PDB file of C-alpha atoms in Angstrom:
ATOM      1  CA  MET J  36      -7.629   6.023  31.393  1.00  0.00           C
ATOM      2  CA  SER J  37      -7.023   4.905  27.806  1.00  0.00           C
ATOM      3  CA  ILE J  38      -8.515   6.109  24.547  1.00  0.00           C
ATOM      4  CA  GLU J  39     -10.304   3.783  22.129  1.00  0.00           C
ATOM      5  CA  THR J  40     -11.951   4.271  18.758  1.00  0.00           C
ATOM      6  CA  LYS J  41     -15.095   2.926  17.181  1.00  0.00           C
ATOM      7  CA  SER J  42     -16.948   3.356  13.923  1.00  0.00           C
ATOM      8  CA  VAL J  43     -20.044   5.555  13.985  1.00  0.00           C
ATOM      9  CA  GLY J  44     -21.816   5.628  10.659  1.00  0.00           C
ATOM     10  CA  GLY J  45     -18.647   4.323   9.035  1.00  0.00           C
ATOM     11  CA  LEU J  46     -16.506   7.135  10.480  1.00  0.00           C
ATOM     12  CA  ARG J  47     -13.970   7.006  13.289  1.00  0.00           C
ATOM     13  CA  HIS J  48     -14.923   8.338  16.705  1.00  0.00           C
ATOM     14  CA  TYR J  49     -12.829   8.469  19.883  1.00  0.00           C
ATOM     15  CA  TYR J  50     -13.937   7.804  23.454  1.00  0.00           C
ATOM     16  CA  ARG J  51     -12.429   7.388  26.906  1.00  0.00           C
ATOM     17  CA  THR J  52     -12.729   3.859  28.288  1.00  0.00           C
ATOM     18  CA  ALA J  53     -14.028   5.392  31.514  1.00  0.00           C
ATOM     19  CA  ASP J  54     -16.833   7.151  29.611  1.00  0.00           C
ATOM     20  CA  PRO J  55     -17.739   5.139  26.487  1.00  0.00           C
ATOM     21  CA  THR J  56     -21.008   7.042  25.973  1.00  0.00           C
ATOM     22  CA  THR J  57     -19.204  10.294  25.101  1.00  0.00           C
ATOM     23  CA  THR J  58     -17.685  10.033  21.645  1.00  0.00           C
ATOM     24  CA  TYR J  59     -15.883  12.688  19.630  1.00  0.00           C
ATOM     25  CA  PRO J  60     -15.414  12.579  15.859  1.00  0.00           C
ATOM     26  CA  GLY J  61     -11.900  12.056  14.584  1.00  0.00           C
ATOM     27  CA  VAL J  62     -10.130  14.939  12.896  1.00  0.00           C
ATOM     28  CA  THR J  63      -9.776  13.067   9.608  1.00  0.00           C
ATOM     29  CA  SER J  64     -13.493  12.217   9.627  1.00  0.00           C
ATOM     30  CA  VAL J  65     -14.311  15.904   9.972  1.00  0.00           C
ATOM     31  CA  VAL J  66     -11.818  16.973   7.303  1.00  0.00           C
ATOM     32  CA  ASP J  67     -13.320  14.430   4.908  1.00  0.00           C
ATOM     33  CA  GLY J  68     -16.294  16.790   4.788  1.00  0.00           C
ATOM     34  CA  VAL J  69     -14.361  19.178   2.529  1.00  0.00           C
ATOM     35  CA  PRO J  70     -16.256  19.226  -0.797  1.00  0.00           C
ATOM     36  CA  LYS J  71     -14.442  17.102  -3.367  1.00  0.00           C
ATOM     37  CA  PRO J  72     -16.513  17.222  -6.581  1.00  0.00           C
ATOM     38  CA  PHE J  73     -13.713  15.494  -8.499  1.00  0.00           C
ATOM     39  CA  LEU J  74     -14.177  12.341  -6.383  1.00  0.00           C
ATOM     40  CA  GLN J  75     -17.509  11.576  -8.010  1.00  0.00           C
ATOM     41  CA  ARG J  76     -15.907  11.656 -11.464  1.00  0.00           C
ATOM     42  CA  TRP J  77     -12.944   9.633 -10.195  1.00  0.00           C
ATOM     43  CA  ALA J  78     -15.173   6.946  -8.658  1.00  0.00           C
ATOM     44  CA  ALA J  79     -17.224   6.716 -11.862  1.00  0.00           C
ATOM     45  CA  GLY J  80     -13.997   6.397 -13.846  1.00  0.00           C
ATOM     46  CA  MET J  81     -12.759   3.565 -11.623  1.00  0.00           C
ATOM     47  CA  ALA J  82     -15.997   1.639 -12.217  1.00  0.00           C
ATOM     48  CA  ALA J  83     -15.808   2.335 -15.951  1.00  0.00           C
ATOM     49  CA  ASP J  84     -12.186   1.138 -16.139  1.00  0.00           C
ATOM     50  CA  LEU J  85     -13.084  -2.066 -14.333  1.00  0.00           C
ATOM     51  CA  ALA J  86     -15.939  -2.745 -16.753  1.00  0.00           C
ATOM     52  CA  LEU J  87     -13.699  -2.059 -19.765  1.00  0.00           C
ATOM     53  CA  ASP J  88     -10.738  -4.062 -18.418  1.00  0.00           C
ATOM     54  CA  ALA J  89     -12.752  -7.178 -17.584  1.00  0.00           C
ATOM     55  CA  PRO J  90     -15.840  -7.154 -19.839  1.00  0.00           C
ATOM     56  CA  ASP J  91     -16.148 -10.950 -20.117  1.00  0.00           C
ATOM     57  CA  TYR J  92     -16.017 -11.468 -16.355  1.00  0.00           C
ATOM     58  CA  ILE J  93     -18.502  -8.653 -15.703  1.00  0.00           C
ATOM     59  CA  ALA J  94     -20.868 -10.053 -18.328  1.00  0.00           C
ATOM     60  CA  ARG J  95     -20.751 -13.544 -16.782  1.00  0.00           C
ATOM     61  CA  LEU J  96     -21.238 -12.120 -13.288  1.00  0.00           C
ATOM     62  CA  ALA J  97     -24.194 -10.007 -14.433  1.00  0.00           C
ATOM     63  CA  ALA J  98     -25.802 -13.016 -16.129  1.00  0.00           C
ATOM     64  CA  GLU J  99     -25.573 -14.975 -12.872  1.00  0.00           C
ATOM     65  CA  ASP J 100     -26.382 -12.173 -10.420  1.00  0.00           C
ATOM     66  CA  ARG J 101     -27.043  -8.670 -11.694  1.00  0.00           C
ATOM     67  CA  LYS J 102     -27.139  -7.182  -8.191  1.00  0.00           C
ATOM     68  CA  GLU J 103     -23.728  -8.641  -7.334  1.00  0.00           C
ATOM     69  CA  ALA J 104     -22.234  -7.365 -10.604  1.00  0.00           C
ATOM     70  CA  ARG J 105     -23.561  -3.902  -9.869  1.00  0.00           C
ATOM     71  CA  ARG J 106     -22.153  -4.024  -6.320  1.00  0.00           C
ATOM     72  CA  TYR J 107     -18.760  -5.175  -7.621  1.00  0.00           C
ATOM     73  CA  LEU J 108     -18.534  -2.346 -10.172  1.00  0.00           C
ATOM     74  CA  ALA J 109     -19.800   0.300  -7.747  1.00  0.00           C
ATOM     75  CA  GLY J 110     -17.211  -0.775  -5.158  1.00  0.00           C
ATOM     76  CA  ALA J 111     -14.168  -0.316  -7.396  1.00  0.00           C
ATOM     77  CA  ALA J 112     -13.200   3.064  -5.932  1.00  0.00           C
ATOM     78  CA  SER J 113     -13.727   2.067  -2.296  1.00  0.00           C
ATOM     79  CA  ARG J 114     -11.635  -1.096  -2.752  1.00  0.00           C
ATOM     80  CA  TYR J 115      -8.806   0.985  -4.203  1.00  0.00           C
ATOM     81  CA  THR J 116      -9.075   3.476  -1.331  1.00  0.00           C
ATOM     82  CA  ARG J 117      -8.875   0.678   1.256  1.00  0.00           C
ATOM     83  CA  MET J 118      -5.855  -0.785  -0.514  1.00  0.00           C
ATOM     84  CA  ARG J 119      -4.085   2.583  -0.544  1.00  0.00           C
ATOM     85  CA  GLY J 120      -4.967   3.039   3.126  1.00  0.00           C
ATOM     86  CA  THR J 121      -3.324  -0.272   3.985  1.00  0.00           C
ATOM     87  CA  ILE J 122      -0.179   0.762   2.122  1.00  0.00           C
ATOM     88  CA  GLY J 123      -0.168   4.121   3.912  1.00  0.00           C
ATOM     89  CA  THR J 124      -0.435   2.400   7.299  1.00  0.00           C
ATOM     90  CA  ARG J 125       2.503   0.128   6.488  1.00  0.00           C
ATOM     91  CA  VAL J 126       4.633   3.069   5.390  1.00  0.00           C
ATOM     92  CA  HIS J 127       3.704   4.983   8.564  1.00  0.00           C
ATOM     93  CA  ASP J 128       4.795   2.027  10.698  1.00  0.00           C
ATOM     94  CA  VAL J 129       8.149   1.824   8.940  1.00  0.00           C
ATOM     95  CA  ALA J 130       8.596   5.601   9.107  1.00  0.00           C
ATOM     96  CA  GLU J 131       8.084   5.609  12.875  1.00  0.00           C
ATOM     97  CA  ILE J 132      10.754   2.923  13.303  1.00  0.00           C
ATOM     98  CA  ALA J 133      13.110   4.857  11.038  1.00  0.00           C
ATOM     99  CA  LEU J 134      12.539   8.157  12.852  1.00  0.00           C
ATOM    100  CA  ARG J 135      13.076   6.551  16.257  1.00  0.00           C
ATOM    101  CA  THR J 136      16.274   4.745  15.285  1.00  0.00           C
ATOM    102  CA  GLY J 137      17.659   6.942  12.519  1.00  0.00           C
ATOM    103  CA  THR J 138      17.852   3.873  10.287  1.00  0.00           C
ATOM    104  CA  VAL J 139      15.350   2.749   7.699  1.00  0.00           C
ATOM    105  CA  PRO J 140      14.772  -0.997   8.175  1.00  0.00           C
ATOM    106  CA  ASP J 141      15.092  -3.374   5.254  1.00  0.00           C
ATOM    107  CA  ILE J 142      11.546  -4.203   4.269  1.00  0.00           C
ATOM    108  CA  VAL J 143      10.756  -6.873   1.750  1.00  0.00           C
ATOM    109  CA  HIS J 144       7.034  -6.133   1.449  1.00  0.00           C
ATOM    110  CA  PRO J 145       6.511  -4.905  -2.119  1.00  0.00           C
ATOM    111  CA  ASP J 146       3.971  -2.270  -1.042  1.00  0.00           C
ATOM    112  CA  VAL J 147       6.519  -0.510   1.182  1.00  0.00           C
ATOM    113  CA  ARG J 148       9.711  -0.916  -0.820  1.00  0.00           C
ATOM    114  CA  PRO J 149       9.140   2.006  -3.269  1.00  0.00           C
ATOM    115  CA  TYR J 150       8.946   4.484  -0.366  1.00  0.00           C
ATOM    116  CA  LEU J 151      12.168   3.468   1.405  1.00  0.00           C
ATOM    117  CA  PRO J 152      14.688   5.442  -0.715  1.00  0.00           C
ATOM    118  CA  GLY J 153      12.707   8.646  -0.198  1.00  0.00           C
ATOM    119  CA  LEU J 154      12.462   8.028   3.524  1.00  0.00           C
ATOM    120  CA  ARG J 155      16.213   7.378   3.744  1.00  0.00           C
ATOM    121  CA  ALA J 156      16.969  10.519   1.760  1.00  0.00           C
ATOM    122  CA  PHE J 157      14.791  12.624   4.089  1.00  0.00           C
ATOM    123  CA  ILE J 158      16.403  11.284   7.267  1.00  0.00           C
ATOM    124  CA  ASP J 159      19.930  11.677   5.870  1.00  0.00           C
ATOM    125  CA  ALA J 160      19.355  15.251   4.670  1.00  0.00           C
ATOM    126  CA  VAL J 161      17.150  16.676   7.433  1.00  0.00           C
ATOM    127  CA  GLN J 162      18.303  14.566  10.415  1.00  0.00           C
ATOM    128  CA  PRO J 163      15.026  14.919  12.352  1.00  0.00           C
ATOM    129  CA  HIS J 164      14.689  14.018  16.012  1.00  0.00           C
ATOM    130  CA  LEU J 165      11.413  12.285  16.871  1.00  0.00           C
ATOM    131  CA  VAL J 166       9.849  13.720  20.030  1.00  0.00           C
ATOM    132  CA  ARG J 167       6.484  11.928  20.054  1.00  0.00           C
ATOM    133  CA  ALA J 168       4.547   9.862  17.534  1.00  0.00           C
ATOM    134  CA  GLU J 169       1.132   8.327  16.984  1.00  0.00           C
ATOM    135  CA  GLU J 170      -0.571   9.667  20.086  1.00  0.00           C
ATOM    136  CA  THR J 171      -4.029  11.109  20.640  1.00  0.00           C
ATOM    137  CA  VAL J 172      -4.967  14.761  20.969  1.00  0.00           C
ATOM    138  CA  TRP J 173      -8.247  15.567  22.726  1.00  0.00           C
ATOM    139  CA  SER J 174     -10.469  18.637  22.733  1.00  0.00           C
ATOM    140  CA  ASP J 175     -13.319  18.917  25.217  1.00  0.00           C
ATOM    141  CA  THR J 176     -13.531  22.587  24.285  1.00  0.00           C
ATOM    142  CA  TYR J 177     -14.681  21.863  20.727  1.00  0.00           C
ATOM    143  CA  GLY J 178     -15.576  18.169  20.842  1.00  0.00           C
ATOM    144  CA  TYR J 179     -13.097  16.359  18.622  1.00  0.00           C
ATOM    145  CA  ALA J 180     -10.074  14.087  18.888  1.00  0.00           C
ATOM    146  CA  GLY J 181      -7.395  12.759  16.587  1.00  0.00           C
ATOM    147  CA  ARG J 182      -4.125  10.924  16.225  1.00  0.00           C
ATOM    148  CA  PHE J 183      -1.116  12.863  14.967  1.00  0.00           C
ATOM    149  CA  ASP J 184       1.794  11.331  13.084  1.00  0.00           C
ATOM    150  CA  ALA J 185       4.838  12.971  14.653  1.00  0.00           C
ATOM    151  CA  TRP J 186       6.399  15.840  16.527  1.00  0.00           C
ATOM    152  CA  LEU J 187       9.780  16.356  14.896  1.00  0.00           C
ATOM    153  CA  GLN J 188      12.597  18.532  16.124  1.00  0.00           C
ATOM    154  CA  VAL J 189      14.540  19.776  13.125  1.00  0.00           C
ATOM    155  CA  ARG J 190      17.485  22.162  12.941  1.00  0.00           C
ATOM    156  CA  LEU J 191      16.693  24.854  10.379  1.00  0.00           C
ATOM    157  CA  ASN J 192      18.297  28.139   9.415  1.00  0.00           C
ATOM    158  CA  GLY J 193      16.535  31.480   9.085  1.00  0.00           C
ATOM    159  CA  ASP J 194      15.199  30.484   5.673  1.00  0.00           C
ATOM    160  CA  TRP J 195      13.747  27.272   7.123  1.00  0.00           C
ATOM    161  CA  LYS J 196      16.248  25.086   5.342  1.00  0.00           C
ATOM    162  CA  PRO J 197      17.939  22.043   6.964  1.00  0.00           C
ATOM    163  CA  ASP J 198      21.074  23.203   8.778  1.00  0.00           C
ATOM    164  CA  PRO J 199      22.920  21.096  11.395  1.00  0.00           C
ATOM    165  CA  ASN J 200      23.951  24.353  13.109  1.00  0.00           C
ATOM    166  CA  GLY J 201      20.566  26.024  12.806  1.00  0.00           C
ATOM    167  CA  MET J 202      17.816  26.739  15.302  1.00  0.00           C
ATOM    168  CA  PRO J 203      15.989  23.638  16.636  1.00  0.00           C
ATOM    169  CA  ARG J 204      12.345  23.864  15.620  1.00  0.00           C
ATOM    170  CA  LEU J 205       9.494  21.725  16.897  1.00  0.00           C
ATOM    171  CA  LEU J 206       7.287  20.854  13.935  1.00  0.00           C
ATOM    172  CA  LEU J 207       3.938  19.091  14.095  1.00  0.00           C
ATOM    173  CA  THR J 208       4.388  16.813  11.097  1.00  0.00           C
ATOM    174  CA  ASP J 209       2.068  14.719   8.981  1.00  0.00           C
ATOM    175  CA  LEU J 210       3.238  11.952   6.642  1.00  0.00           C
ATOM    176  CA  LYS J 211       1.326  11.390   3.412  1.00  0.00           C
ATOM    177  CA  THR J 212       1.798   8.772   0.717  1.00  0.00           C
ATOM    178  CA  SER J 213      -0.959  10.061  -1.556  1.00  0.00           C
ATOM    179  CA  LYS J 214      -0.427  10.762  -5.236  1.00  0.00           C
ATOM    180  CA  ALA J 215      -0.719  14.528  -4.718  1.00  0.00           C
ATOM    181  CA  GLN J 216      -0.088  17.007  -1.904  1.00  0.00           C
ATOM    182  CA  ASN J 217      -3.456  18.279  -0.682  1.00  0.00           C
ATOM    183  CA  ALA J 218      -4.219  21.452   1.270  1.00  0.00           C
ATOM    184  CA  GLU J 219      -6.492  19.545   3.673  1.00  0.00           C
ATOM    185  CA  VAL J 220      -3.396  18.547   5.655  1.00  0.00           C
ATOM    186  CA  ALA J 221      -3.392  22.111   7.023  1.00  0.00           C
ATOM    187  CA  LEU J 222      -6.862  21.513   8.509  1.00  0.00           C
ATOM    188  CA  GLN J 223      -5.649  18.318  10.181  1.00  0.00           C
ATOM    189  CA  LEU J 224      -2.527  19.865  11.672  1.00  0.00           C
ATOM    190  CA  SER J 225      -4.396  22.960  12.812  1.00  0.00           C
ATOM    191  CA  ALA J 226      -6.959  20.816  14.633  1.00  0.00           C
ATOM    192  CA  TYR J 227      -4.229  18.791  16.320  1.00  0.00           C
ATOM    193  CA  SER J 228      -2.333  21.896  17.401  1.00  0.00           C
ATOM    194  CA  HIS J 229      -5.452  23.602  18.844  1.00  0.00           C
ATOM    195  CA  ALA J 230      -6.577  20.622  20.948  1.00  0.00           C
ATOM    196  CA  ASP J 231      -6.700  20.818  24.747  1.00  0.00           C
ATOM    197  CA  LYS J 232      -4.244  18.034  25.547  1.00  0.00           C
ATOM    198  CA  VAL J 233      -2.287  15.049  24.326  1.00  0.00           C
ATOM    199  CA  ILE J 234      -3.009  11.611  25.767  1.00  0.00           C
ATOM    200  CA  SER J 235      -0.342   8.903  25.632  1.00  0.00           C
ATOM    201  CA  ALA J 236      -1.008   5.192  25.206  1.00  0.00           C
ATOM    202  CA  ASP J 237      -1.000   4.614  28.982  1.00  0.00           C
ATOM    203  CA  GLY J 238      -3.597   7.350  29.500  1.00  0.00           C
ATOM    204  CA  THR J 239      -1.225  10.035  30.777  1.00  0.00           C
ATOM    205  CA  GLU J 240      -2.510  13.493  29.870  1.00  0.00           C
ATOM    206  CA  SER J 241      -0.293  16.517  29.254  1.00  0.00           C
ATOM    207  CA  PRO J 242      -0.676  19.945  27.663  1.00  0.00           C
ATOM    208  CA  LEU J 243       0.371  20.511  24.093  1.00  0.00           C
ATOM    209  CA  PRO J 244       3.642  22.352  23.545  1.00  0.00           C
ATOM    210  CA  THR J 245       4.024  25.507  21.498  1.00  0.00           C
ATOM    211  CA  PHE J 246       4.937  24.353  18.023  1.00  0.00           C
ATOM    212  CA  ASP J 247       7.212  26.386  15.792  1.00  0.00           C
ATOM    213  CA  GLY J 248       5.104  25.333  12.843  1.00  0.00           C
ATOM    214  CA  GLY J 249       3.479  22.564  10.891  1.00  0.00           C
ATOM    215  CA  ALA J 250       5.084  20.417   8.227  1.00  0.00           C
ATOM    216  CA  LEU J 251       4.173  17.833   5.622  1.00  0.00           C
ATOM    217  CA  LEU J 252       6.456  14.959   4.712  1.00  0.00           C
ATOM    218  CA  HIS J 253       5.089  13.704   1.405  1.00  0.00           C
ATOM    219  CA  ILE J 254       6.439  10.632  -0.343  1.00  0.00           C
ATOM    220  CA  GLY J 255       4.344  10.158  -3.438  1.00  0.00           C
ATOM    221  CA  HIS J 256       3.691   7.144  -5.606  1.00  0.00           C
ATOM    222  CA  ASP J 257       6.878   7.988  -7.516  1.00  0.00           C
ATOM    223  CA  GLY J 258       8.900   7.730  -4.283  1.00  0.00           C
ATOM    224  CA  VAL J 259      10.079  11.355  -4.399  1.00  0.00           C
ATOM    225  CA  PRO J 260      10.164  12.934  -0.894  1.00  0.00           C
ATOM    226  CA  THR J 261       9.076  16.499  -0.169  1.00  0.00           C
ATOM    227  CA  PHE J 262       9.249  18.228   3.217  1.00  0.00           C
ATOM    228  CA  ARG J 263       7.376  21.530   3.346  1.00  0.00           C
ATOM    229  CA  ARG J 264       5.911  24.003   5.802  1.00  0.00           C
ATOM    230  CA  VAL J 265       2.167  23.998   6.462  1.00  0.00           C
ATOM    231  CA  ASP J 266       0.068  26.875   7.799  1.00  0.00           C
ATOM    232  CA  MET J 267      -1.922  25.670  10.808  1.00  0.00           C
ATOM    233  CA  GLY J 268      -2.791  29.067  12.287  1.00  0.00           C
ATOM    234  CA  ASP J 269      -6.032  30.536  13.601  1.00  0.00           C
ATOM    235  CA  GLU J 270      -7.537  31.250  10.167  1.00  0.00           C
ATOM    236  CA  VAL J 271      -7.111  27.613   9.140  1.00  0.00           C
ATOM    237  CA  PHE J 272      -8.530  26.456  12.469  1.00  0.00           C
ATOM    238  CA  GLN J 273     -11.686  28.528  11.928  1.00  0.00           C
ATOM    239  CA  HIS J 274     -12.223  26.652   8.677  1.00  0.00           C
ATOM    240  CA  PHE J 275     -11.837  23.377  10.552  1.00  0.00           C
ATOM    241  CA  LEU J 276     -14.443  24.501  13.103  1.00  0.00           C
ATOM    242  CA  SER J 277     -16.825  25.310  10.245  1.00  0.00           C
ATOM    243  CA  LEU J 278     -16.369  21.763   8.969  1.00  0.00           C
ATOM    244  CA  LEU J 279     -16.966  20.462  12.494  1.00  0.00           C
ATOM    245  CA  ASP J 280     -20.264  22.361  12.597  1.00  0.00           C
ATOM    246  CA  THR J 281     -21.226  20.850   9.237  1.00  0.00           C
ATOM    247  CA  TYR J 282     -20.261  17.406  10.492  1.00  0.00           C
ATOM    248  CA  GLN J 283     -22.437  17.821  13.587  1.00  0.00           C
ATOM    249  CA  TRP J 284     -25.329  18.954  11.401  1.00  0.00           C
ATOM    250  CA  GLY J 285     -25.090  15.937   9.119  1.00  0.00           C
ATOM    251  CA  ARG J 286     -24.551  13.371  11.863  1.00  0.00           C
ATOM    252  CA  LEU J 287     -26.676  14.768  14.699  1.00  0.00           C
ATOM    253  CA  THR J 288     -28.809  17.871  14.258  1.00  0.00           C
ATOM    254  CA  SER J 289     -30.295  17.002  10.846  1.00  0.00           C
ATOM    255  CA  ARG J 290     -31.673  13.759  12.268  1.00  0.00           C
ATOM    256  CA  ARG J 291     -33.897  15.481  14.828  1.00  0.00           C
ATOM    257  CA  VAL J 292     -35.106  18.669  13.182  1.00  0.00           C
ATOM    258  CA  LEU J 293     -38.110  17.114  11.378  1.00  0.00           C
ATOM    259  CA  GLY J 294     -40.905  16.795  13.913  1.00  0.00           C
ATOM    260  CA  ASP J 295     -44.276  15.052  14.056  1.00  0.00           C
ATOM    261  CA  VAL J 296     -46.490  15.090  10.995  1.00  0.00           C
ATOM    262  CA  ILE J 297     -49.253  17.669  11.517  1.00  0.00           C
ATOM    263  CA  TRP J 298     -51.303  16.696   8.471  1.00  0.00           C
ATOM    264  CA  GLN J 299     -50.876  14.434   5.473  1.00  0.00           C
ATOM    265  CA  GLY J 300     -53.172  14.171   2.504  1.00  0.00           C
ATOM    266  CA  GLY J 301     -54.234  10.971   0.770  1.00  0.00           C
ATOM    267  CA  ASP J 302     -53.761   9.871  -2.808  1.00  0.00           C
ATOM    268  CA  VAL J 303     -54.517  12.592  -5.311  1.00  0.00           C
ATOM    269  CA  ALA J 304     -56.533  11.393  -8.289  1.00  0.00           C
TER     270      ALA J 304
END
């Protein structure tokens, strides 16, 4: 029994092919519910920059079709986000190959090239062993699903520093290529680690192991790699469940709480 995804209201949901009517929201869709007041300012700034960088084009477009010019300006931030998402996916694909083989492939795509030195440096210094990658976790208990990046086995000493003679640790690891390192990764990893099971591509289900911890491998826009521990314990998971409740309110409950109209007045003079 395989797992598929589909878009529900523009957000990713997971379902079993044997039961397509039961869908669970993806972990990242739930975590996106974390309030981000700065995003509104950022999106407005992206639209403003576009208008200032191409005033003649925007003026011509507005003269021909004002609605289309407005749509083009308003979509500046979402186009950038999609572009960054495509880059992130490409880097993830290369990272999985590198972690499986121990060798970073030579990639000529200009979007990926800036991240390769950092990826090589991480593999050379930390020497991780990839246990599993890009598989689905599933929670019937709480009603969510998600796709983790990697389970890495890393030899670390008592101070959690790379040590070829240290204790092997199983770390649930997320790879990010964002500009900054964001705390929301803890919510993602905590949700993955508290799921009921992991489901492989062929539909085989198995229980989750006991992880020694969570970790973030961040390679930013400057190409500098950082590998750090991430708290994914019970306190963090409770915050994720609160976000899941909020998600269910916005997507489900809020749409059915307003009942029939009992009385409605007419125009008031």
